[in-house]
PDB file of C-alpha atoms in Angstrom:
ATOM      1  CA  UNK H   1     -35.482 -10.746 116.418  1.00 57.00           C
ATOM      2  CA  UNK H   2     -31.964  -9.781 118.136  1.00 71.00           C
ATOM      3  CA  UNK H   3     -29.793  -7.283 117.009  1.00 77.00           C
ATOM      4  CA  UNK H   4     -27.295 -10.053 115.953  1.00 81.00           C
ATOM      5  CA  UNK H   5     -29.791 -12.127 113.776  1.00 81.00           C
ATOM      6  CA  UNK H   6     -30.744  -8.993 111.873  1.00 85.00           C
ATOM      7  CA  UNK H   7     -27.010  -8.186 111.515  1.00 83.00           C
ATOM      8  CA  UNK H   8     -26.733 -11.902 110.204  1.00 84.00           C
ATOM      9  CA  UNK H   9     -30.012 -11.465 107.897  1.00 87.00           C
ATOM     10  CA  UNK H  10     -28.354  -7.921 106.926  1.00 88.00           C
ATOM     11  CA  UNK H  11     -25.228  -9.816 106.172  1.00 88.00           C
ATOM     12  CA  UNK H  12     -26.811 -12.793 104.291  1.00 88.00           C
ATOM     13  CA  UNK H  13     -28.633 -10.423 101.969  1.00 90.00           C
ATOM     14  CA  UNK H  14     -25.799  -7.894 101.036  1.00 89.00           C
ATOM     15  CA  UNK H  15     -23.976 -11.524 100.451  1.00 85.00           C
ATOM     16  CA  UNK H  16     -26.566 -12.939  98.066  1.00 86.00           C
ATOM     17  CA  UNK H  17     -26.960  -9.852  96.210  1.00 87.00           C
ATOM     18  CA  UNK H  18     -23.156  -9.316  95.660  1.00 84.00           C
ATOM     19  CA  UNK H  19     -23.260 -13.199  94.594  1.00 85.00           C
ATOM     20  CA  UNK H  20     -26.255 -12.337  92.011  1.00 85.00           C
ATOM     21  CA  UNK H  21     -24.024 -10.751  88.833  1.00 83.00           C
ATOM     22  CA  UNK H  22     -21.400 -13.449  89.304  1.00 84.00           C
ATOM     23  CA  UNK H  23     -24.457 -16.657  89.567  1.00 84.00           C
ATOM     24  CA  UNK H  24     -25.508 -15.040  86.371  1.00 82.00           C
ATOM     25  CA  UNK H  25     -22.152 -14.974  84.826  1.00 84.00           C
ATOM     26  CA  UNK H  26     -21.652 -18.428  85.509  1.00 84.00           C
ATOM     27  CA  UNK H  27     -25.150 -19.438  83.883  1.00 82.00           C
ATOM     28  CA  UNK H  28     -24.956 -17.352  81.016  1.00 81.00           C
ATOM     29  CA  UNK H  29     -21.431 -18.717  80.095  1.00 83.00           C
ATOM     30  CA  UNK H  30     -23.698 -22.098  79.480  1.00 83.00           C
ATOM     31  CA  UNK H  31     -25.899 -20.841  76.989  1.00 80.00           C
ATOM     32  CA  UNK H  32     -25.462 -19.922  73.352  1.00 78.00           C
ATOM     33  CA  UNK H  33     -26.586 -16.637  71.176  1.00 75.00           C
ATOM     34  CA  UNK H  34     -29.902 -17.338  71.057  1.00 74.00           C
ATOM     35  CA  UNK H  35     -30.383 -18.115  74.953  1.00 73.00           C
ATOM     36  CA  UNK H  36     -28.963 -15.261  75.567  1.00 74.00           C
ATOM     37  CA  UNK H  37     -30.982 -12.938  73.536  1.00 73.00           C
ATOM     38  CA  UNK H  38     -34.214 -15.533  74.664  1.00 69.00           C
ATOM     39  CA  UNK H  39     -33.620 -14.455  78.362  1.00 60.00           C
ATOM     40  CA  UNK H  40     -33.857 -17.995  78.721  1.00 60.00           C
ATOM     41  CA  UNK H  41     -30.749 -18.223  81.414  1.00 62.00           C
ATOM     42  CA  UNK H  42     -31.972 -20.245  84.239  1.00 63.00           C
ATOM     43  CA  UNK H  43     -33.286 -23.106  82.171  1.00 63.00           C
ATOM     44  CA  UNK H  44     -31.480 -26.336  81.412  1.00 60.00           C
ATOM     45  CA  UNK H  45     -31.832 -26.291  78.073  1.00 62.00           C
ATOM     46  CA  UNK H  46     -29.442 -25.013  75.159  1.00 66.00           C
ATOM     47  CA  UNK H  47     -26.244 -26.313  77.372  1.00 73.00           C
ATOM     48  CA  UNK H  48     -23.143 -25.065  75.460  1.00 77.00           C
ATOM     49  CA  UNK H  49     -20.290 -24.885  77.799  1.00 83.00           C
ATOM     50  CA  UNK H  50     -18.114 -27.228  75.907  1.00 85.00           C
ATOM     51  CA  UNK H  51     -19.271 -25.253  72.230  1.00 87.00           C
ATOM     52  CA  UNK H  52     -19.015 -22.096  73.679  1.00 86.00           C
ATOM     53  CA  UNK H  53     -15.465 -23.159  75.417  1.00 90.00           C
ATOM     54  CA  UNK H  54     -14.481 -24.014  72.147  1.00 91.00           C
ATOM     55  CA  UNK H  55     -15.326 -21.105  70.053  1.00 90.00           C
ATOM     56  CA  UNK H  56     -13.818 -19.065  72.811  1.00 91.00           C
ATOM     57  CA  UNK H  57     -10.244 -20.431  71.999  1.00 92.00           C
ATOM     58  CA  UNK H  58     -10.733 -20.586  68.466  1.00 91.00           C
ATOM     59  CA  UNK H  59     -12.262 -17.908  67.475  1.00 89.00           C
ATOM     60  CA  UNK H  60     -10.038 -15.190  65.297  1.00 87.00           C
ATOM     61  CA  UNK H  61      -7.040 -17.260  64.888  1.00 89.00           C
ATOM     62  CA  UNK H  62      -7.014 -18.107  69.400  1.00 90.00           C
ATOM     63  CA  UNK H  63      -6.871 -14.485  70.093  1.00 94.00           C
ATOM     64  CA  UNK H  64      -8.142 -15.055  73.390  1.00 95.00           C
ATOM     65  CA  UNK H  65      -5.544 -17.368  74.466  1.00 94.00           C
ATOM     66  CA  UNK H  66      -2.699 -14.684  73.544  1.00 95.00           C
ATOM     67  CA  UNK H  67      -4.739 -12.089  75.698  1.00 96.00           C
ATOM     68  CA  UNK H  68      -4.702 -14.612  78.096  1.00 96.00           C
ATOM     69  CA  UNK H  69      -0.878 -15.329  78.811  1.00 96.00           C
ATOM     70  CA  UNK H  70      -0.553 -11.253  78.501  1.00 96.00           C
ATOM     71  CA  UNK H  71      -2.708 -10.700  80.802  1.00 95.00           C
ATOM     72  CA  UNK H  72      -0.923 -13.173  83.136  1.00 95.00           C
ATOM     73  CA  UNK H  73       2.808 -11.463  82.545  1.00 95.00           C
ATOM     74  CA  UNK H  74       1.311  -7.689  82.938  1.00 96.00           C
ATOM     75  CA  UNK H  75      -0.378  -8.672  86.156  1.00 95.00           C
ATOM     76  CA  UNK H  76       1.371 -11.798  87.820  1.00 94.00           C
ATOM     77  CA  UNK H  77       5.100 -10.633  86.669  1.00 96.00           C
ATOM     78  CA  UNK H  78       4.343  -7.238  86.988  1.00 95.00           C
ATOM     79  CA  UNK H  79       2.752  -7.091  90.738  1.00 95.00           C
ATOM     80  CA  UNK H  80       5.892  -9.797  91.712  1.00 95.00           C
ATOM     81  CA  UNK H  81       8.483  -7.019  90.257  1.00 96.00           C
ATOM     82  CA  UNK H  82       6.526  -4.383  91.464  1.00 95.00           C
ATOM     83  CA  UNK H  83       5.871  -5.290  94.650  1.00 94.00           C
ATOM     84  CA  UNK H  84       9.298  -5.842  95.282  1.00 94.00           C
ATOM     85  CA  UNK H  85      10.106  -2.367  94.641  1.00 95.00           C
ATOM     86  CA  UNK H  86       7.411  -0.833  96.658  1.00 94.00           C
ATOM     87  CA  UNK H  87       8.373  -2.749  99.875  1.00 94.00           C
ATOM     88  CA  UNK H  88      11.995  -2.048  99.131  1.00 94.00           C
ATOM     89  CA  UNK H  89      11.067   1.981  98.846  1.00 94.00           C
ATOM     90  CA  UNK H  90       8.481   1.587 101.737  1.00 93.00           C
ATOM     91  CA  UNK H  91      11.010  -0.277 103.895  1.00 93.00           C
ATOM     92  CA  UNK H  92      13.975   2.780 102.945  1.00 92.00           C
ATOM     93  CA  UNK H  93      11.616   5.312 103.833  1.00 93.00           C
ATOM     94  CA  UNK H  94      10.731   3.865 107.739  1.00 90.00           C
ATOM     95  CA  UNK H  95      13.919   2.521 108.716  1.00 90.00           C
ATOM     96  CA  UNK H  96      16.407   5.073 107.283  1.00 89.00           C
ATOM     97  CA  UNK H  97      16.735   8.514 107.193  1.00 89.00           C
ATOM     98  CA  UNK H  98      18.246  10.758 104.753  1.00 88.00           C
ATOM     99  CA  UNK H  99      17.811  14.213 103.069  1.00 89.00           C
ATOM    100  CA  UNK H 100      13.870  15.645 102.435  1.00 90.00           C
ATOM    101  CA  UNK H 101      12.913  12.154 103.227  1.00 91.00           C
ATOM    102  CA  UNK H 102       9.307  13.536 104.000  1.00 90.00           C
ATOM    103  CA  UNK H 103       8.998  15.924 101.366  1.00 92.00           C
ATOM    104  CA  UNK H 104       9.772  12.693  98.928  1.00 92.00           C
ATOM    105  CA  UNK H 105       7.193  10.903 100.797  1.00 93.00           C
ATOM    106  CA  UNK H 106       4.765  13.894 100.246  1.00 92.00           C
ATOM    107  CA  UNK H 107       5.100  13.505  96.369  1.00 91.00           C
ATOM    108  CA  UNK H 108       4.479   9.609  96.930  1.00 91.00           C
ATOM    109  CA  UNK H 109       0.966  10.512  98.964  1.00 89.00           C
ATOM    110  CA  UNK H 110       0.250  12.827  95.983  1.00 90.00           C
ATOM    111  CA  UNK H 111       0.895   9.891  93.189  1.00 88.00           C
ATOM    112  CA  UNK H 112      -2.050   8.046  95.703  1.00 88.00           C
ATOM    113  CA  UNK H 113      -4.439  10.812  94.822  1.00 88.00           C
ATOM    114  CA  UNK H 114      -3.719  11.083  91.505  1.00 87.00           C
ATOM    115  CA  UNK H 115      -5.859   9.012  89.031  1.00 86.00           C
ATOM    116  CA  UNK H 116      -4.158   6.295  86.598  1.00 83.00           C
ATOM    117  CA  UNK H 117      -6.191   7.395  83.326  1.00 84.00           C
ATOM    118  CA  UNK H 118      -4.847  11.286  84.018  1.00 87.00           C
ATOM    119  CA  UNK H 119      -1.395   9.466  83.817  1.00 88.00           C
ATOM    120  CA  UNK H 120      -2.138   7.665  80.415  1.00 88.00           C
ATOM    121  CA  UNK H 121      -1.592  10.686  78.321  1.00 89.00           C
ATOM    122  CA  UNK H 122       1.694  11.715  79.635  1.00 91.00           C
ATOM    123  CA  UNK H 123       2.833   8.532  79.456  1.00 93.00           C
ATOM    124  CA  UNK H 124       1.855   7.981  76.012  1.00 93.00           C
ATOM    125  CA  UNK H 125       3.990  11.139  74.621  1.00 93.00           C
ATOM    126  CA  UNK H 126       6.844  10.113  77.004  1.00 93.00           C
ATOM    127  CA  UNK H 127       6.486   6.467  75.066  1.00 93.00           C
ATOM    128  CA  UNK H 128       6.145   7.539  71.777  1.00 93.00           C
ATOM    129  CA  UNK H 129       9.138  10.296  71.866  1.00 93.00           C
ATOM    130  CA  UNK H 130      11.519   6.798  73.081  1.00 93.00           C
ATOM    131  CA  UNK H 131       8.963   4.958  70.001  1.00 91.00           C
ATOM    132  CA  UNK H 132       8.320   2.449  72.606  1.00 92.00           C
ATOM    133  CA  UNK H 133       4.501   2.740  71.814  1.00 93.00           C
ATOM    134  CA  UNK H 134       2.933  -0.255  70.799  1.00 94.00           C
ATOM    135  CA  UNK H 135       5.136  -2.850  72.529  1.00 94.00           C
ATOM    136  CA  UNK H 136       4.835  -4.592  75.794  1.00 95.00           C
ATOM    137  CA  UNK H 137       7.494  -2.474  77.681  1.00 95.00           C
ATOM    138  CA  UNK H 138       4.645   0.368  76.749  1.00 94.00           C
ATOM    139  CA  UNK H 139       1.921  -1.189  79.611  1.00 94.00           C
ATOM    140  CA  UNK H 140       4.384  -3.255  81.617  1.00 95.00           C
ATOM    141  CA  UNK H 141       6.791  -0.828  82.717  1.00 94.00           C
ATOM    142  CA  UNK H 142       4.565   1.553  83.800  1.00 93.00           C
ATOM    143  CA  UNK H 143       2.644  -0.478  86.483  1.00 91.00           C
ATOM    144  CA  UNK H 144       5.710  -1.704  87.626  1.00 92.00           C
ATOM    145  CA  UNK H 145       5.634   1.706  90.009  1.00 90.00           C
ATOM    146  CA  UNK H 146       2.839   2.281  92.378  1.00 91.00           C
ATOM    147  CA  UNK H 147       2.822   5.066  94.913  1.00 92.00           C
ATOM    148  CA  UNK H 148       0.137   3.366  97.059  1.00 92.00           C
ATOM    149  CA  UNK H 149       2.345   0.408  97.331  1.00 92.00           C
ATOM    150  CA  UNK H 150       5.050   2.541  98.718  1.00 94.00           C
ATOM    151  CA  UNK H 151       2.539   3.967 101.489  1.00 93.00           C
ATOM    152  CA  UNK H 152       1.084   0.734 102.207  1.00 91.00           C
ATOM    153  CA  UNK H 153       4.894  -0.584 102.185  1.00 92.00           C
ATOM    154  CA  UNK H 154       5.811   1.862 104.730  1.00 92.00           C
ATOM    155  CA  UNK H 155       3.105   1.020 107.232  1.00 89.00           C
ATOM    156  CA  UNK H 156       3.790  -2.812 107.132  1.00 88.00           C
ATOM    157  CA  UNK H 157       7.427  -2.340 107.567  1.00 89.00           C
ATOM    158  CA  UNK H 158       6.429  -0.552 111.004  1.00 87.00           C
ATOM    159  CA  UNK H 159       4.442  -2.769 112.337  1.00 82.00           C
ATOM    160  CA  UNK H 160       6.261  -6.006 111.576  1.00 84.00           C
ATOM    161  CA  UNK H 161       9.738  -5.311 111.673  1.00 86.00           C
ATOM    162  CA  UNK H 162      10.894  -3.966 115.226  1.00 87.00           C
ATOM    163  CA  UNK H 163      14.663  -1.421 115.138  1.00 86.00           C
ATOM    164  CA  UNK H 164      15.763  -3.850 117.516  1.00 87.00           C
ATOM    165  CA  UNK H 165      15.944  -7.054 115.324  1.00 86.00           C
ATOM    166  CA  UNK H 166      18.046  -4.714 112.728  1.00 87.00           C
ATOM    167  CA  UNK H 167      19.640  -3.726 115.082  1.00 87.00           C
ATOM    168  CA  UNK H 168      20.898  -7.248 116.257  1.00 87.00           C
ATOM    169  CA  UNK H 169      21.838  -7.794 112.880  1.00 85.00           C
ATOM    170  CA  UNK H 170      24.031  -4.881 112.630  1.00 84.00           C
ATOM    171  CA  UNK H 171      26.159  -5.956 116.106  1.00 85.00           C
ATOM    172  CA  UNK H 172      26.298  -9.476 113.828  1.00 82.00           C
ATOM    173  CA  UNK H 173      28.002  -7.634 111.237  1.00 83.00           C
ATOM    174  CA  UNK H 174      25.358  -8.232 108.862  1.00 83.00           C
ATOM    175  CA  UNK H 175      25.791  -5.016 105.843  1.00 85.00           C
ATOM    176  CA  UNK H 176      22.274  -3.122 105.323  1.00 86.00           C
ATOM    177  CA  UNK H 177      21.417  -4.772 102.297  1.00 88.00           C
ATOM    178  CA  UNK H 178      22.025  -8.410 103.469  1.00 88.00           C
ATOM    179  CA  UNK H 179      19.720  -7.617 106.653  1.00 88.00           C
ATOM    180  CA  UNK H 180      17.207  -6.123 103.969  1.00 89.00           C
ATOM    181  CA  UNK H 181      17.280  -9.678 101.708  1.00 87.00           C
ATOM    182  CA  UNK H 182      17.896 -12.418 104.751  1.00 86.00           C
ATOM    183  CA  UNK H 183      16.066 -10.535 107.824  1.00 87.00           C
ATOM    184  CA  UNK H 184      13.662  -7.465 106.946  1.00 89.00           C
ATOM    185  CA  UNK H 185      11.760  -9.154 103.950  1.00 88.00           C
ATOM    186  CA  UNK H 186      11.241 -12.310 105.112  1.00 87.00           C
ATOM    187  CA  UNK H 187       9.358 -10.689 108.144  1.00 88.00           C
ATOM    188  CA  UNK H 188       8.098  -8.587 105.680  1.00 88.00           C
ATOM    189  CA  UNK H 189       6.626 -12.018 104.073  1.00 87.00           C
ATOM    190  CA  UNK H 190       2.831 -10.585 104.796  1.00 85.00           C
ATOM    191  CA  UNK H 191       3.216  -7.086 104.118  1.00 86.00           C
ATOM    192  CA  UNK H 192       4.749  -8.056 100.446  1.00 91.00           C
ATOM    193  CA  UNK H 193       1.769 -10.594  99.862  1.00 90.00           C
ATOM    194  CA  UNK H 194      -0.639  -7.812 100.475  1.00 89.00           C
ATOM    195  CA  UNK H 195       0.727  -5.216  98.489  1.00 91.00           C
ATOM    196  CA  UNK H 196       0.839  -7.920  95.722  1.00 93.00           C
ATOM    197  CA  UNK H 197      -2.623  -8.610  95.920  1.00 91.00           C
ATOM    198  CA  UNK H 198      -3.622  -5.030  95.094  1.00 91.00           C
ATOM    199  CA  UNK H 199      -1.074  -4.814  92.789  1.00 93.00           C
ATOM    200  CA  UNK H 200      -2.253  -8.023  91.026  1.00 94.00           C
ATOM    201  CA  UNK H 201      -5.845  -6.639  90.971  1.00 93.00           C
ATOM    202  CA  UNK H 202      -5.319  -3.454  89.703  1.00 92.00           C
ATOM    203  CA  UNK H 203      -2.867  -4.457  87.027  1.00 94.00           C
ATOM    204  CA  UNK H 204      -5.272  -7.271  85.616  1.00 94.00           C
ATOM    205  CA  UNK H 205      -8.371  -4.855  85.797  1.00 92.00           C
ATOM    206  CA  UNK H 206      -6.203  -2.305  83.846  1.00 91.00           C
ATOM    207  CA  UNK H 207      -7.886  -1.103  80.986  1.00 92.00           C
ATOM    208  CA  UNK H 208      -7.244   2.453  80.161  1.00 92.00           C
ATOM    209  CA  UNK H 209      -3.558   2.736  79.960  1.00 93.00           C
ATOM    210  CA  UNK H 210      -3.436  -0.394  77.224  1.00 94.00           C
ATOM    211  CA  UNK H 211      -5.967   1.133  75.083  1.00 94.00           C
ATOM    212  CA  UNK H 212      -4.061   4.305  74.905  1.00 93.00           C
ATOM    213  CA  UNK H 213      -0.623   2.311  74.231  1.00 94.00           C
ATOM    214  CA  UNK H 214      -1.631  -0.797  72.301  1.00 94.00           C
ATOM    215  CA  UNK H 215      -3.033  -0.634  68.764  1.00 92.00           C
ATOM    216  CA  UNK H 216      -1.686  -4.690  68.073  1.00 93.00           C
ATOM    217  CA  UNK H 217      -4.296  -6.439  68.839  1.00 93.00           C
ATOM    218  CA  UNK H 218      -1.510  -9.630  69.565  1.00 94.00           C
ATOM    219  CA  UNK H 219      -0.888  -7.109  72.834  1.00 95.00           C
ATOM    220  CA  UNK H 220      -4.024  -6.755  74.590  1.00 96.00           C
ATOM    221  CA  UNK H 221      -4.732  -7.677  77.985  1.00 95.00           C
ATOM    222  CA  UNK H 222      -8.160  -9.603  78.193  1.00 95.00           C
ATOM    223  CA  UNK H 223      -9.732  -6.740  79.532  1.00 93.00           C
ATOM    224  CA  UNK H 224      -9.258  -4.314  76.254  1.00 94.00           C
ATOM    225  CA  UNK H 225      -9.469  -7.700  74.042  1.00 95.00           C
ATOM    226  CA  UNK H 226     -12.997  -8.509  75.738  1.00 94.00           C
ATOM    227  CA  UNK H 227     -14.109  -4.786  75.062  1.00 94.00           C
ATOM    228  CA  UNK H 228     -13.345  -5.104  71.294  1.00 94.00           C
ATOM    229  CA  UNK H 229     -14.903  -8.179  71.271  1.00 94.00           C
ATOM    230  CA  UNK H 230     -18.126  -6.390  72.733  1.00 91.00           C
ATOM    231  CA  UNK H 231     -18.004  -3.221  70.752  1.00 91.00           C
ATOM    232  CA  UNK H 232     -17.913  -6.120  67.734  1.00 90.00           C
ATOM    233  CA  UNK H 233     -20.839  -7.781  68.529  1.00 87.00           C
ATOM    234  CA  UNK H 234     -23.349  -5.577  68.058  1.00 84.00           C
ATOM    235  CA  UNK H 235     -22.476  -6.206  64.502  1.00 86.00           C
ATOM    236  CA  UNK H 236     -21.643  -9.917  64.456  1.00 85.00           C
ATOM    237  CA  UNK H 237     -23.873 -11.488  67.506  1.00 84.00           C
ATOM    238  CA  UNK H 238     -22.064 -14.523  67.692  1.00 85.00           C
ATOM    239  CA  UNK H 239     -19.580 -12.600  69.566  1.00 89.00           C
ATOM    240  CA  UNK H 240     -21.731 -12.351  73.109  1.00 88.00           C
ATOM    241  CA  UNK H 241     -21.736 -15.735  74.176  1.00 89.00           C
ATOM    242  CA  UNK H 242     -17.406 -15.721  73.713  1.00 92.00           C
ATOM    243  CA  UNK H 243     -17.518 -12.380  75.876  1.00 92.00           C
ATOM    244  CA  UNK H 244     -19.774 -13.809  78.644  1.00 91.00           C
ATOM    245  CA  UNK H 245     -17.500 -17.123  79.132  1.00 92.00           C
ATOM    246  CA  UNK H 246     -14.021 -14.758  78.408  1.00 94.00           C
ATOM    247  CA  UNK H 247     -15.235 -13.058  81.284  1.00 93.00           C
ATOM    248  CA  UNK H 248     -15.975 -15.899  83.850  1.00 92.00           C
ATOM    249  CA  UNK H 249     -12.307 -17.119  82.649  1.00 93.00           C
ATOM    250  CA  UNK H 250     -11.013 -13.920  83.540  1.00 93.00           C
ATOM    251  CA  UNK H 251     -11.522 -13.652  87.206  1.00 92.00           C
ATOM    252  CA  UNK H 252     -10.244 -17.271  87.659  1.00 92.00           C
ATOM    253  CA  UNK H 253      -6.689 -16.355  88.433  1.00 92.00           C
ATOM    254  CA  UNK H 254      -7.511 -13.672  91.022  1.00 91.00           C
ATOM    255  CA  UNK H 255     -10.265 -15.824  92.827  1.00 89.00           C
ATOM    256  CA  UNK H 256      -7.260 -18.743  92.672  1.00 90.00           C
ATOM    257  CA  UNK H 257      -4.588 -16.048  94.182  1.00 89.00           C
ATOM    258  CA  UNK H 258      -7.129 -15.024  96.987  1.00 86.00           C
ATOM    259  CA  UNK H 259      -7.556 -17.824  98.193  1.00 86.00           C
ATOM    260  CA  UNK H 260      -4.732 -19.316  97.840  1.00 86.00           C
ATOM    261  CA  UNK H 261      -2.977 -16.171  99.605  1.00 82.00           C
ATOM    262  CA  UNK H 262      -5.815 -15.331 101.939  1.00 77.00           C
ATOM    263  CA  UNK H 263      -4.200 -16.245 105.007  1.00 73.00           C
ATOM    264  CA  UNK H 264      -0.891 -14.103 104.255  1.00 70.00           C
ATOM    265  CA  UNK H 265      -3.427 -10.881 102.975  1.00 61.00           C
ATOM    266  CA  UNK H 266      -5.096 -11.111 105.496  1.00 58.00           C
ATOM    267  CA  UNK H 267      -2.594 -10.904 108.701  1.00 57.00           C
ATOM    268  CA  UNK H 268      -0.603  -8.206 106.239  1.00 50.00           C
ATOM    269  CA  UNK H 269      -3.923  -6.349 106.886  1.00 50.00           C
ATOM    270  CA  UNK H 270      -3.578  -6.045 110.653  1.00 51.00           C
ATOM    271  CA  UNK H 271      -0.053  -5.373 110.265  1.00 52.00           C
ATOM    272  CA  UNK H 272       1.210  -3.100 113.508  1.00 47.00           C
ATOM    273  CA  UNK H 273      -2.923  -2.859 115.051  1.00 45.00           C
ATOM    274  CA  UNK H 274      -1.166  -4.450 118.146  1.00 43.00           C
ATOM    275  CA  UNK H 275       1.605  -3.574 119.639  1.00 43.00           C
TER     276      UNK H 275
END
């Protein structure tokens, strides 16, 4: 065999095993309680999509669909705001210059390193002393500022927009905020989809920060609703089945944003790895 068929057979095997807990996901979301607990998953039998569908949106007064549209304004409102701000801060912090302009970059590099959950207590005594704990402004404010965005911002603004088209648009008599909006970001088109995308992910995997913060159970994102849900069914079984399906519906709005924005992501990516 030559090296590139056992790259390909190396390839085709990490790929099948990554695909394994997601082809189980998908079957178990078919089956019911007893199916489940039957290890009877790869038969045909016991079919209960539709039931368990169903139950899923019905269950405790439609819970689910409430942690559903939450989910969707922390993550898709709050990566679109926030993303916005990181390019804008990236962007200010390659093209201009101004006073300790590294050393503020410094603290932004050390936001990177530090951990989100180390955050959550700080930011729960800074919410509480305002008594904005327990709301939505509680989680959604918060993600809204993300120092890796800013670094990531600050590489793609090198590598796709050049001094000289600013520049032009100076001699134009274009002001420095109008060649920000009209010229910079739309280059910048790329760069922004990319830091969305990790902002998107991260925000709609967030789990720690809401379960410090929320105690309304109207609040949760589907990832803390799905946990209590869990946690609940080792008591009432008929719970399972409703957190298997919750969770294949839960990755379907960052599987549709991948691939709907793969071809942006992915040239944001290579951003300035050819000059």
């Amino acid at each position: 065999m030559t090296s590139r068929g056992i790259a390909n057979a190396v390839v085709l095997i990490a790929a099948l095993y990554t695909m394994l807990p997601a082809l189980w996901l998908v079957l178990a979301s078919t089956k019911n309680a007893d199916a489940l607990f039957g290890s009877d998953i790869l038969s045909f039998g016991d079919f209960s999509f539709g039931r368990n569908l169903s139950d899923l949106f019905s269950m405790d007064g439609g819970l689910y669909g409430e942690w559903y549209v939450n989910s969707l304004l922390y993550a898709v409102v709050g990566a679109l705001v926030g993303s916005l701000i990181s390019v804008a801060a990236g962007y200010a912090f390659d093209k201009y210059e101004f006073r300790h302009k590294e050393k503020l970059f410094g603290l932004v590099l050390t936001g990177v390193m530090v951990p989100p959950t180390v955050l959550a207590l700080p930011l729960y005594l800074v919410a509480s002393n305002i008594g904005m704990v327990n709301t939505f402004w509680s989680v959604f404010i918060p993600v809204l500022f993300n120092p890796f965005g800013v670094y990531l911002a600050r590489l793609l603004s090198s590598g796709y927009v050049p001094n000289e088209v600013l520049e032009a648009s100076r001699v134009d008599g274009a002001g420095e905020l109008q060649t920000y909006v009209r010229v910079s970001l739309r280059m910048l088109g790329p760069g922004f989809v990319t830091v969305f995308l990790f902002q998107l992910t991260a925000i709609w995997n967030n789990f720690f920060l809401p379960m410090v913060m929320l105690s309304d159970q109207h609040l949760y994102p589907l990832s803390l609703g799905l946990y209590t849900w869990n946690s609940a069914a080792t008591v009432s079984p008929e719970y399972y089945p409703l957190v298997v399906i919750g969770s294949l519906l839960a990755v379907v709005p960052l599987i549709v944003a991948f691939v709907m924005l793969q071809r942006y992501w992915k040239s944001g990516l290579t951003a300035g790895s050819v000059k």
